[in-house]
CSV table of C-alpha atoms in Angstrom, one decimal:
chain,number,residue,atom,x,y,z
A,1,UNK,CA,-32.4,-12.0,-17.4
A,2,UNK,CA,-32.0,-15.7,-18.7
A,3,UNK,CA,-27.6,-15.7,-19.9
A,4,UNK,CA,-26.9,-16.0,-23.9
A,5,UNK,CA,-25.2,-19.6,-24.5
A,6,UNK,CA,-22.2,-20.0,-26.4
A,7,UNK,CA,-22.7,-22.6,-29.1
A,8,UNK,CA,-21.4,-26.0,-27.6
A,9,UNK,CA,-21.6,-24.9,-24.0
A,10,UNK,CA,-23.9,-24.9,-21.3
A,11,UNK,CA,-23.6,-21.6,-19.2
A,12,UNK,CA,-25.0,-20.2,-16.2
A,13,UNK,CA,-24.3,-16.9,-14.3
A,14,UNK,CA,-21.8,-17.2,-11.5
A,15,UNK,CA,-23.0,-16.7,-7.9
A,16,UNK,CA,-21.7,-13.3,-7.8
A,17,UNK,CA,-23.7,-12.2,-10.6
A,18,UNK,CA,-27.0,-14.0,-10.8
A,19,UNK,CA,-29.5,-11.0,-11.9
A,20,UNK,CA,-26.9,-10.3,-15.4
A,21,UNK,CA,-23.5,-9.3,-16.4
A,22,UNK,CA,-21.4,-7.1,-14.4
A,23,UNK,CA,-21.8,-4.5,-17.3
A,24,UNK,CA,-25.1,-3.5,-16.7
A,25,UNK,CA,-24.8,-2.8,-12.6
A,26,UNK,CA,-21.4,-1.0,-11.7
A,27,UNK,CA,-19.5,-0.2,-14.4
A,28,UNK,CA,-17.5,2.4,-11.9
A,29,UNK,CA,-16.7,-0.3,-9.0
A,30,UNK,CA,-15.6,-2.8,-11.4
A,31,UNK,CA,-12.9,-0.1,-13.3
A,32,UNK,CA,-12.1,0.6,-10.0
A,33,UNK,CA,-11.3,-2.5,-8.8
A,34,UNK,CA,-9.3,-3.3,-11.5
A,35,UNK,CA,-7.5,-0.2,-11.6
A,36,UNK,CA,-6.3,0.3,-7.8
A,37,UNK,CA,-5.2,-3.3,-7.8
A,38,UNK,CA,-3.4,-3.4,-10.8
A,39,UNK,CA,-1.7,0.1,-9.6
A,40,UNK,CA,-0.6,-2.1,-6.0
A,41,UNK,CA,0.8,-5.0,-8.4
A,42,UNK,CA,3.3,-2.4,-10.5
A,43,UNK,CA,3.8,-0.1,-7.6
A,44,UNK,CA,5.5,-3.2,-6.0
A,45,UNK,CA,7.1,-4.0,-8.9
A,46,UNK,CA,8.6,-0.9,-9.8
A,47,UNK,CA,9.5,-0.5,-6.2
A,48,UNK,CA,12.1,-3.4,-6.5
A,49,UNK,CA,13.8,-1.7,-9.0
A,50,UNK,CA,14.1,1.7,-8.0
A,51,UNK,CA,15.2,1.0,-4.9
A,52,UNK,CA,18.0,-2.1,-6.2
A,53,UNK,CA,20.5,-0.8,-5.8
A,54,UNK,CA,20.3,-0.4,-1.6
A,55,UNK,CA,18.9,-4.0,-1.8
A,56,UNK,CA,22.2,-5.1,-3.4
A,57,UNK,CA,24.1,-3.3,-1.0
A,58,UNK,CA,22.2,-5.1,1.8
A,59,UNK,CA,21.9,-8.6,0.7
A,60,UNK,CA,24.2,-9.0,-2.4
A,61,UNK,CA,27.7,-8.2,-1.2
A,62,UNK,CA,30.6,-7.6,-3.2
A,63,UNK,CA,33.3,-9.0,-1.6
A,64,UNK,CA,30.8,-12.0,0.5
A,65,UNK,CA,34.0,-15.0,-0.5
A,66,UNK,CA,31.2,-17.2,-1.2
A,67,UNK,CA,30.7,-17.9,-5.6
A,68,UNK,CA,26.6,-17.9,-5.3
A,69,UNK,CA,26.6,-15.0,-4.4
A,70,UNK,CA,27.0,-12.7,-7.0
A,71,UNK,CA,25.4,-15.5,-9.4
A,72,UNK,CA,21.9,-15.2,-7.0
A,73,UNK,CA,22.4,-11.7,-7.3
A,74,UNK,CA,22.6,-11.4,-11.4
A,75,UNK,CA,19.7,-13.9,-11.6
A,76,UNK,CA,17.6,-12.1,-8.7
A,77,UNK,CA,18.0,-8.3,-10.2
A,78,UNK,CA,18.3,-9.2,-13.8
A,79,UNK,CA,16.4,-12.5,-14.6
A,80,UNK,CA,14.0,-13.8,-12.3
A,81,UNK,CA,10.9,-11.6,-12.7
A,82,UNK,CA,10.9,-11.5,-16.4
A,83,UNK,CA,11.4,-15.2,-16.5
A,84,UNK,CA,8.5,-16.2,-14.3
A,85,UNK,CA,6.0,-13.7,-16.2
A,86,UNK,CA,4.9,-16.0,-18.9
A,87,UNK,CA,4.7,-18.5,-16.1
A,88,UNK,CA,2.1,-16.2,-13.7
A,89,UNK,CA,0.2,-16.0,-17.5
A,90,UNK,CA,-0.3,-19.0,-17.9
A,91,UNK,CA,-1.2,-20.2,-15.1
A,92,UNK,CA,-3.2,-17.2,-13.2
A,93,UNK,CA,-5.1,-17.1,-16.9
A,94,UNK,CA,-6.2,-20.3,-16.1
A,95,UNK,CA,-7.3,-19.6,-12.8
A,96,UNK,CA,-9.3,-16.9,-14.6
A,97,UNK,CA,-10.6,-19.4,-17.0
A,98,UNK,CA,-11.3,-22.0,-15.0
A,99,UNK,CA,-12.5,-20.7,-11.9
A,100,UNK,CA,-13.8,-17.0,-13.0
A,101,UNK,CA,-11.9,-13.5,-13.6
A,102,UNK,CA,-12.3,-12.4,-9.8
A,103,UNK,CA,-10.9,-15.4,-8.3
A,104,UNK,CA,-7.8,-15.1,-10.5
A,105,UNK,CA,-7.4,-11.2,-9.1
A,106,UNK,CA,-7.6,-12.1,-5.8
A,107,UNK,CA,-5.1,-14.1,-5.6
A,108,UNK,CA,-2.7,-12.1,-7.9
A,109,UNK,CA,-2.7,-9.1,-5.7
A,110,UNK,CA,-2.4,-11.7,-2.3
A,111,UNK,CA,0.8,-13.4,-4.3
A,112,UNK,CA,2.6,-9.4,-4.6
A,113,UNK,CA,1.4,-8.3,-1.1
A,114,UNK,CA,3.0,-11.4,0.5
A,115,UNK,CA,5.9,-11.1,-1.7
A,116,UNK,CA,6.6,-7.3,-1.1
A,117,UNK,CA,6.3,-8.6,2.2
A,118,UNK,CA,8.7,-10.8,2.4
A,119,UNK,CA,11.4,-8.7,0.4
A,120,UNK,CA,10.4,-5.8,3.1
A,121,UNK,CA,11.7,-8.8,5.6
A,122,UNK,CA,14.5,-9.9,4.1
A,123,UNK,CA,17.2,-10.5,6.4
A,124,UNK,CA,20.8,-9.1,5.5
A,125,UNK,CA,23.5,-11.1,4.4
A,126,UNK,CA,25.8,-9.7,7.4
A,127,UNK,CA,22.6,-11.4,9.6
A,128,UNK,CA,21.7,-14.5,7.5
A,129,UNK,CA,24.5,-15.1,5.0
A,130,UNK,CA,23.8,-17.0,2.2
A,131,UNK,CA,19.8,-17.4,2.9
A,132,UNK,CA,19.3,-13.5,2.2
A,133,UNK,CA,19.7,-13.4,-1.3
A,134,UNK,CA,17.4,-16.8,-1.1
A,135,UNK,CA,14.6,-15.4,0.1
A,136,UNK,CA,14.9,-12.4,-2.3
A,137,UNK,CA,15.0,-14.2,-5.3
A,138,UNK,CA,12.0,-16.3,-4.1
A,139,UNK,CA,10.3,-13.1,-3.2
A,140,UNK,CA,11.0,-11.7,-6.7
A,141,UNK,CA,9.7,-15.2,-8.5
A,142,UNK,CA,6.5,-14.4,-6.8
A,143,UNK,CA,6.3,-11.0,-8.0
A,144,UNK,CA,7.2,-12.1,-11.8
A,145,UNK,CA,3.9,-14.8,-11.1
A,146,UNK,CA,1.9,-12.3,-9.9
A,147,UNK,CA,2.6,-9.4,-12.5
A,148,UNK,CA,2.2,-12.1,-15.3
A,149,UNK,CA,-0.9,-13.0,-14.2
A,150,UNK,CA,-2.3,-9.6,-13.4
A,151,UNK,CA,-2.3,-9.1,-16.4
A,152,UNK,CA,-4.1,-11.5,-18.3
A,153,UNK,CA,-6.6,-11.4,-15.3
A,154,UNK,CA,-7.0,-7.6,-15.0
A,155,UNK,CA,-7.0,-7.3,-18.8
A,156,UNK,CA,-9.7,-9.6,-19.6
A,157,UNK,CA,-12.0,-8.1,-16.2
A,158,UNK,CA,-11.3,-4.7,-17.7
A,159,UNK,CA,-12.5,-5.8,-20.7
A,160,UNK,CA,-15.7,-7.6,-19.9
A,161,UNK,CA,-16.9,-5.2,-17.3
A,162,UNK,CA,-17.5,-2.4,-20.2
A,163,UNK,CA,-20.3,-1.2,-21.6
A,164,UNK,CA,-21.3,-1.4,-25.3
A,165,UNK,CA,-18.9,0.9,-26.8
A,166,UNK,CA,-16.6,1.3,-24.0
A,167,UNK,CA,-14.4,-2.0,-24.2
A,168,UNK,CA,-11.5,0.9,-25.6
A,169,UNK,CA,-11.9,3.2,-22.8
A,170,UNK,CA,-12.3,0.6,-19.9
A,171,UNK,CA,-8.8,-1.0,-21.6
A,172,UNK,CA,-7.4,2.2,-21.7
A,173,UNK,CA,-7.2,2.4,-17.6
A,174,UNK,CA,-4.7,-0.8,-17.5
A,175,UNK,CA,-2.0,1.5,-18.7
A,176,UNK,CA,-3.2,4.3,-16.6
A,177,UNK,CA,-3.3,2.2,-13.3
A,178,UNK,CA,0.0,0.9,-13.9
A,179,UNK,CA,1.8,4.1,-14.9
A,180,UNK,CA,0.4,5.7,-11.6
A,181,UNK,CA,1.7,2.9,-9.9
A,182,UNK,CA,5.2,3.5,-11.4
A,183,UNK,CA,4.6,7.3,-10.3
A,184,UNK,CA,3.9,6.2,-6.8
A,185,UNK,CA,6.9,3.9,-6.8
A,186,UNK,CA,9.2,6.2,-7.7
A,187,UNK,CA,7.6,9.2,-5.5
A,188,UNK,CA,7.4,7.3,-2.4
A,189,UNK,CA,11.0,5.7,-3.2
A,190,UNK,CA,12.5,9.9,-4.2
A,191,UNK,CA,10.6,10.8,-1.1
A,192,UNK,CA,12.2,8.5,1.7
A,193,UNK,CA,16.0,8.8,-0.1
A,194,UNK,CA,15.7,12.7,0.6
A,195,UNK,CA,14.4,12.9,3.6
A,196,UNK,CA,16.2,9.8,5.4
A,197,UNK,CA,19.3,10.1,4.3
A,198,UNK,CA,21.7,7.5,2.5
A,199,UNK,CA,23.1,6.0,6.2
A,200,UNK,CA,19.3,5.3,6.9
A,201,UNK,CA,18.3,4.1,3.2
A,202,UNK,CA,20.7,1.6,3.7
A,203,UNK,CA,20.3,0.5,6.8
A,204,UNK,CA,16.1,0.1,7.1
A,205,UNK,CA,14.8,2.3,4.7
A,206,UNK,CA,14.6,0.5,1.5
A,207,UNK,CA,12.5,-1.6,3.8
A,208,UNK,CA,9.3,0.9,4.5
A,209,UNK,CA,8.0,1.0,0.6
A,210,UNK,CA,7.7,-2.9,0.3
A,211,UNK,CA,6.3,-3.1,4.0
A,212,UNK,CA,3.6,-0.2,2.4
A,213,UNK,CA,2.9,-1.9,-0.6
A,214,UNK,CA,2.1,-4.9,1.2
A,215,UNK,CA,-0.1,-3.0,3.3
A,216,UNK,CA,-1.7,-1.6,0.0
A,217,UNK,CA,-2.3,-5.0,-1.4
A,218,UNK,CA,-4.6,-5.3,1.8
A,219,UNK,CA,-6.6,-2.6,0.7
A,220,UNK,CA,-6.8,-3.8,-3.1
A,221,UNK,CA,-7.5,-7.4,-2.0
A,222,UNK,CA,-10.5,-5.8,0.0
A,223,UNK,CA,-12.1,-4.1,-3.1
A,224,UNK,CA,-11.3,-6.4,-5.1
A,225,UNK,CA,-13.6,-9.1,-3.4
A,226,UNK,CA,-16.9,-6.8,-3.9
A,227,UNK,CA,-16.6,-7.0,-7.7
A,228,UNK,CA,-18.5,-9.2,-10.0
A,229,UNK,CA,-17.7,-12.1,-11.6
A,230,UNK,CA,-18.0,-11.2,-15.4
A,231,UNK,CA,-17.4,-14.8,-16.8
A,232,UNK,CA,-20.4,-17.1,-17.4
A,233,UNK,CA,-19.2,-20.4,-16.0
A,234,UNK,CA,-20.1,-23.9,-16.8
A,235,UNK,CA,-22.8,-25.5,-14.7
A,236,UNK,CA,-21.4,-28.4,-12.0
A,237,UNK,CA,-23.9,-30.5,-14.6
A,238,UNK,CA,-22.1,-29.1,-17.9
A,239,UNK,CA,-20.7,-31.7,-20.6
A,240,UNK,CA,-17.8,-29.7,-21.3
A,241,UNK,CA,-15.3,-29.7,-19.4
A,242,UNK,CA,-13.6,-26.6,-17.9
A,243,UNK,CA,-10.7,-25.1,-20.2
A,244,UNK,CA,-6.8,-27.1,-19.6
A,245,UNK,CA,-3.8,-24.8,-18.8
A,246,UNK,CA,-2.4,-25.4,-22.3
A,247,UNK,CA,-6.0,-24.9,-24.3
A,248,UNK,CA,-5.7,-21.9,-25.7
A,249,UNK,CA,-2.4,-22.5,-27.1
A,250,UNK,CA,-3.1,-25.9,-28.9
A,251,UNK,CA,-6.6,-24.7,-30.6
A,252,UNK,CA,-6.1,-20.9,-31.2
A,253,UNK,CA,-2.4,-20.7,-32.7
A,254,UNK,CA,-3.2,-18.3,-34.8
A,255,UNK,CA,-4.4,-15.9,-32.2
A,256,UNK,CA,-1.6,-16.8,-29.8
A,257,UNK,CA,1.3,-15.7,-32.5
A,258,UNK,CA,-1.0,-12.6,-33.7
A,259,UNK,CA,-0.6,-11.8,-29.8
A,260,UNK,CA,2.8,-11.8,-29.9
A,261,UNK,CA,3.0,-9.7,-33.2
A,262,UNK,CA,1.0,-7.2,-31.7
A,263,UNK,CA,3.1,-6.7,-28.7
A,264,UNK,CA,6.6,-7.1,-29.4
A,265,UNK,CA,6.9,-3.2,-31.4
A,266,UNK,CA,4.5,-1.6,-28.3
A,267,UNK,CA,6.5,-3.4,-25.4
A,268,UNK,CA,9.7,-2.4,-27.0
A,269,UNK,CA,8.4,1.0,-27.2
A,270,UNK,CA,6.9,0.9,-23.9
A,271,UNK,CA,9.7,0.3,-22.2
A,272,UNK,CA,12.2,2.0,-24.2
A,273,UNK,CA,10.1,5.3,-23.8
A,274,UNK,CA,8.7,4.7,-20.0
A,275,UNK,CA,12.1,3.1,-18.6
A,276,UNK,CA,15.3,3.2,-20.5
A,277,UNK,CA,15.1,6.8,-22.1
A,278,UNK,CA,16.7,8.3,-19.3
A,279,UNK,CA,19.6,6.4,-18.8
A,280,UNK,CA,19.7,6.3,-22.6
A,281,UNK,CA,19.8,10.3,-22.4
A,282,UNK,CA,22.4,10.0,-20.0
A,283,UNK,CA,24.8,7.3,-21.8
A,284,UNK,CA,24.6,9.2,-24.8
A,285,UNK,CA,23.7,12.6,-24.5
A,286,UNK,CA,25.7,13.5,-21.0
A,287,UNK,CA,22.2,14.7,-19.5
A,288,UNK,CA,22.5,15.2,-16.1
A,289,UNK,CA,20.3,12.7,-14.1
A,290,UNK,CA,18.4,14.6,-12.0
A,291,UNK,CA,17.2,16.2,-15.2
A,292,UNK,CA,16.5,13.0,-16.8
A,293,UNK,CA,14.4,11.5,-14.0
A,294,UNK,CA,12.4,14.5,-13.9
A,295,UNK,CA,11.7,14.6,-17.9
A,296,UNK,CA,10.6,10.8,-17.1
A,297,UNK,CA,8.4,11.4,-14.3
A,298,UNK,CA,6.8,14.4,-16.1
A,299,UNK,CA,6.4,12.6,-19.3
A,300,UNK,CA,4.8,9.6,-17.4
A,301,UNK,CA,2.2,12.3,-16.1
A,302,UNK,CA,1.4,13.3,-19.8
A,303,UNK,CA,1.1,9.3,-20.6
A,304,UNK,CA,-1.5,8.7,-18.4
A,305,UNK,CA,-3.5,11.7,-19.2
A,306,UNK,CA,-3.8,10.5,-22.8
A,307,UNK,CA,-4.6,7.2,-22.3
A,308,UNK,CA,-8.2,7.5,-22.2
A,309,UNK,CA,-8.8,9.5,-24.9
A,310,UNK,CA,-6.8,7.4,-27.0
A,311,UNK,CA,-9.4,4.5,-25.8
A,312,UNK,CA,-12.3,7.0,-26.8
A,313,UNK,CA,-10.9,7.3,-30.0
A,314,UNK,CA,-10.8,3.7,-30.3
A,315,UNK,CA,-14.1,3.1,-29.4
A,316,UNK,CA,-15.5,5.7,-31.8
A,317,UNK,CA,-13.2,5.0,-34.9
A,318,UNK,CA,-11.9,1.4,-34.7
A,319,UNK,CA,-8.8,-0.3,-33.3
A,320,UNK,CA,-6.5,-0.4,-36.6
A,321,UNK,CA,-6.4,3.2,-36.6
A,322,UNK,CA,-4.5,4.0,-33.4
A,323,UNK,CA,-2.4,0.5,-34.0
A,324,UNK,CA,-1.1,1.8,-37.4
A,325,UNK,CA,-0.6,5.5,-35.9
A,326,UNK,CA,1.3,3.8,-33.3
A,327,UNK,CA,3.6,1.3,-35.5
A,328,UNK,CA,4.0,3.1,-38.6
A,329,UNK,CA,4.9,6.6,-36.0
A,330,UNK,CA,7.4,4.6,-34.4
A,331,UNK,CA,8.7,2.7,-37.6
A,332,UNK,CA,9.8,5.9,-39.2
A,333,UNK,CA,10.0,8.4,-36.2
A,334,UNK,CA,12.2,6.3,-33.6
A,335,UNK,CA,15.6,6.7,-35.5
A,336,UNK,CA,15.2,10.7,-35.7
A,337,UNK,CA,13.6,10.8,-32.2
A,338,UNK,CA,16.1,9.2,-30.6
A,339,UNK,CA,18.9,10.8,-32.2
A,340,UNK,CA,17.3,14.3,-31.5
A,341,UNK,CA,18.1,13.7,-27.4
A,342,UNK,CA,20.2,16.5,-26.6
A,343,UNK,CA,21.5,17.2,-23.2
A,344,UNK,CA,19.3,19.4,-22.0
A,345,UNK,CA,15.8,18.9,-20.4
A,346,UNK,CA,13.9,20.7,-22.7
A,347,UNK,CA,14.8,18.5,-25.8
A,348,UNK,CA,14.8,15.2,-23.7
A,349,UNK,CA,11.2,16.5,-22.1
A,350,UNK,CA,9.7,17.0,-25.6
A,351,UNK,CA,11.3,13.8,-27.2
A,352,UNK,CA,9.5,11.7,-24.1
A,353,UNK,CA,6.1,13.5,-24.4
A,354,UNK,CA,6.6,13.2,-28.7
A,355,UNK,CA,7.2,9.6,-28.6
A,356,UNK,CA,4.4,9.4,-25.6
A,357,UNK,CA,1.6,10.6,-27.9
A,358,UNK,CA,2.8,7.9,-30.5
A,359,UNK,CA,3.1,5.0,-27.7
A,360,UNK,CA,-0.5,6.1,-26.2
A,361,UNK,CA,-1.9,4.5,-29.8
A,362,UNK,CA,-0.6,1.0,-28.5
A,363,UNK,CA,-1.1,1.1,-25.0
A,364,UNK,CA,-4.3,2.8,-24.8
A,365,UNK,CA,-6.0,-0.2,-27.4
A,366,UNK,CA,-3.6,-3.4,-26.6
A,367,UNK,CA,-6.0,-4.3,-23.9
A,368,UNK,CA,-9.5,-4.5,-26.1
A,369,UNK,CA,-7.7,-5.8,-28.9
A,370,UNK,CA,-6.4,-8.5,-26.7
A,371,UNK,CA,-9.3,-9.4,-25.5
A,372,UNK,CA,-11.1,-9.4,-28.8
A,373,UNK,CA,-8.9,-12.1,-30.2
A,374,UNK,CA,-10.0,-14.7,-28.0
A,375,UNK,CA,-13.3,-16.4,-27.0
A,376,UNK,CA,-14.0,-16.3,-23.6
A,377,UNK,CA,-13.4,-19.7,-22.4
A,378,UNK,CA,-9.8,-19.3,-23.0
A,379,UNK,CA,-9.5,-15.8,-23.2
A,380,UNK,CA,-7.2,-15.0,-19.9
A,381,UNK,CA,-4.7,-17.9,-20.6
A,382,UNK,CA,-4.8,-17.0,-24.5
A,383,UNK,CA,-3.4,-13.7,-23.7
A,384,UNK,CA,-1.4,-14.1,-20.3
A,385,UNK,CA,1.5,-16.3,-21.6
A,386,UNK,CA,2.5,-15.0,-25.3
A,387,UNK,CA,2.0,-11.6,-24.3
A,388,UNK,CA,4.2,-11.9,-21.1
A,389,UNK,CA,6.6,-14.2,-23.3
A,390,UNK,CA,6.7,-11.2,-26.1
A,391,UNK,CA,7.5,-8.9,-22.6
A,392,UNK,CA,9.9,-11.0,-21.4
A,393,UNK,CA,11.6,-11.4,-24.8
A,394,UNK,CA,11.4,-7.6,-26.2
A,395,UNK,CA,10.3,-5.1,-23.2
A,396,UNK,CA,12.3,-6.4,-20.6
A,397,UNK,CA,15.3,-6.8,-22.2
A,398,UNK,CA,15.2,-3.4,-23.8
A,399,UNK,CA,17.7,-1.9,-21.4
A,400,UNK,CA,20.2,-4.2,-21.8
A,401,UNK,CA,20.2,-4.4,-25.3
A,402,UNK,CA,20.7,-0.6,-25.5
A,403,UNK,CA,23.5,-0.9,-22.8
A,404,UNK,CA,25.1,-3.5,-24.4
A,405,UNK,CA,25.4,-1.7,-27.9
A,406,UNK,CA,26.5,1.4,-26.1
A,407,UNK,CA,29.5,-1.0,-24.6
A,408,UNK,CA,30.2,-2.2,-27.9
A,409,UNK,CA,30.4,1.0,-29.5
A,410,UNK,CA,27.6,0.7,-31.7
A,411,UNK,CA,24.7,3.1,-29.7
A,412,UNK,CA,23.5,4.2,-32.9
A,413,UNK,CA,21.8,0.6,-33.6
A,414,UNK,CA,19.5,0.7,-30.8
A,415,UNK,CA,16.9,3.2,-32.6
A,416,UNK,CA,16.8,1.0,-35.6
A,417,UNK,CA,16.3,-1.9,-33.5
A,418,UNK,CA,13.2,-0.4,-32.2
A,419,UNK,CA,11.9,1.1,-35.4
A,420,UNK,CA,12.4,-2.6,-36.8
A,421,UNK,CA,10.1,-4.4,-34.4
A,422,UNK,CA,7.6,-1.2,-34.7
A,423,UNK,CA,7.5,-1.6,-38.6
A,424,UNK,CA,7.0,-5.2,-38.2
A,425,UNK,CA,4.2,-5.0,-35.3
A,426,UNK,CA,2.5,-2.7,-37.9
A,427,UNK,CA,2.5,-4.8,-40.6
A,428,UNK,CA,0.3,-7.4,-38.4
A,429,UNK,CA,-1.7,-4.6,-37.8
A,430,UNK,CA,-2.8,-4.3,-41.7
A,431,UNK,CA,-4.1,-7.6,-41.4
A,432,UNK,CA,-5.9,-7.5,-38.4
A,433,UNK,CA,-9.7,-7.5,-38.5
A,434,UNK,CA,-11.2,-4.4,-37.3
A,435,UNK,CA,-13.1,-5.5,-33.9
A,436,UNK,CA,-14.2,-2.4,-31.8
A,437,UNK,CA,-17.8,-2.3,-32.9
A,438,UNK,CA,-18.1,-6.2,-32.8
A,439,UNK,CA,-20.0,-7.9,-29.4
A,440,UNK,CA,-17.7,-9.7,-27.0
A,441,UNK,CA,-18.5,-13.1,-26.3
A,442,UNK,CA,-19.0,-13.7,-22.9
């Protein structure tokens, strides 16, 4: 089968892929292979921060008499992985642009197994002093690299490897992947705290999730290498040249900024709903928190069962629809939502799994739609660094910003903050092209 040329470009099949696109040979591999890796890269991510605070307790004392200290220790827990996100977009999108999608996973998942790795090693600050909270803080800079770049590598692969008419299901299994990863996390993390005991959690057991989730990366690294390529790179021979790190940005503004309008109501939402509800249930409604985890982790089971049929839908009806479900549900449901947490599990269960169904129209889509924006040559950098900026900017500091409202007595603000950014996020969605039933360029 002779490859279809972009205009401009000479193309060839990569080496993996010489008989056609990745699309018409294993569909099922190449899902998979996105999907257990990306499930290693948030499983070590979310492992960091359910297990912090034994971490802290380990190598960020409170009372150490030295000042960087407890400065390493705010920037570690609070800033670096955020802040290196929209760097691991940019530049692992490049890698994927450059030197194909497959390449650019690889090395992702080999930058959060040796990172888990090395926070699973980190010496004490009783054994090491000052150098501890070093090594953790360039443990968790890797992990910000390789998150931001999982995703604009993972998201692109997903997106390429689908069939006609599947690009909305195939995207859908990014948020699956990494919610099941969270699950995992937080399972493995619940496991080992009942069973050791807090004398052993402190003193090695924090330890034994990271040391697994390097050993998982192993096994995603491995799958991972029998996948194909599913970007037509240019011949050695070629006239053009191979795409620069900053490409994508300085020809395709426009769809750089309507990335970041099309994240920053659905991270804020994402995270609000899949992270902070709990402690918001707790700062405000007295819950008790073994109730509130267990509403999350339920409510994160429900989130991943929907996520493919909200790609279905997508792929049957059209992206807007789901977008606008999503942004307009949010824009005037958030405020009553929110305020309807009670402090009981039933009413914080049903509040989750509500605002869940409304989320699933974002997350379920973002992925295709992504994709969609951009042509291929820049297409993994296009999305990697706005979206991970929008992330960094909105999503992760969600938390805080409803912490810090709560501290200044205004708690009530936080669900007009988020029905704010929804509305806005749905008003770029009115002007968004519909582009489900459109072909991909590849």
């Amino acid at each position: 089968m002779c490859p279809t040329a972009v205009p401009g470009m000479a193309v060839i099949m990569t080496e993996t892929s010489p008989a056609g696109p990745a699309t018409a040979r294993r569909p099922a591999r190449q899902l998979l292979a996105a999907s257990i890796g990306n499930a290693v890269e948030w499983y070590d991510w979310y492992a960091y921060t359910f297990l912090a605070t034994y971490i802290a307790g380990q190598v960020f004392p409170a009372e150490s008499g030295n000042s960087l200290v407890p400065l390493l220790s705010t920037f570690a827990v609070f800033a670096v992985g955020f802040f290196m996100r929209p760097v691991g977009g940019l530049l692992m999108g490049a890698v994927a642009d450059r030197h194909g999608r497959r390449a650019a996973l690889t090395v992702t998942i080999l930058l959060m197994g040796g990172s888990s790795l090395l926070v699973g090693l980190t010496p004490t600050y009783a054994t090491a002093g000052v150098l501890a909270p070093v090594v953790l803080v360039v443990a968790r800079l890797l992990q910000g690299l390789s998150v931001g770049g999982e995703f604009a590598a993972s998201t692109t692969f997903l997106v390429e490897s689908a069939g006609p008419g599947r690009r909305g299901l195939f995207s859908s299994f990014q948020y699956v992947s990494t919610t099941l990863g969270q699950l995992a996390a937080s399972g493995i993390a619940a496991a080992l705290v009942g069973g050791l005991g807090e004398d052993r959690m402190q003193g090695w057991g924090w330890r034994v999730p990271f040391l697994a989730g390097a050993a998982f990366s192993l096994v995603g690294f491995w799958i991972r290498r029998g996948a194909e390529e599913t970007l037509r790179l240019p011949s050695e021979g070629a006239g053009r040249a191979r795409p620069g790190l900053f490409d994508a940005l300085r020809h395709h503004p426009r769809a750089s900024l309507l990335i970041c309008g099309i994240t920053a109501g659905g991270t804020l939402a994402y995270y609000t709903w899949t992270s902070y509800l709990p402690t918001y249930a707790e700062l405000n409604a007295g819950i008790d928190k073994a109730d509130a985890l267990l509403a999350g982790t339920l409510s994160l089971g429900f989130f991943a069962l929907l996520q493919p049929v909200g790609g279905l839908l997508s792929d049957r009806y059209g992206r807007k629809p789901p977008l606008l479900f999503f942004g307009a549900g949010f824009a005037l449901l958030a405020v009553p939502l929110l305020r309807s947490v009670g402090d009981s599990f039933g009413s914080l269960l049903l509040v989750q799994c509500a605002g869940m169904v409304l989320l699933t129209g974002f997350t379920s889509v973002s992925a295709a739609v992504n994709a969609e924006v951009f042509p291929a040559r820049v297409r993994a950098a296009g999305i990697g660094f706005p979206y991970s900026l929008t992330v960094a900017l909105f999503g992760g500091t969600a938390p805080y910003v409803g912490t810090l409202l709560k501290e200044v007595d205004h708690p009530g603000l936080f669900p007009w903050y988020v029905s704010a950014l929804c509305l806005v996020s749905a008003a770029v969605y009115l002007r968004l092209p519909e582009t489900a039933h459109r072909e991909l360029e590849r």
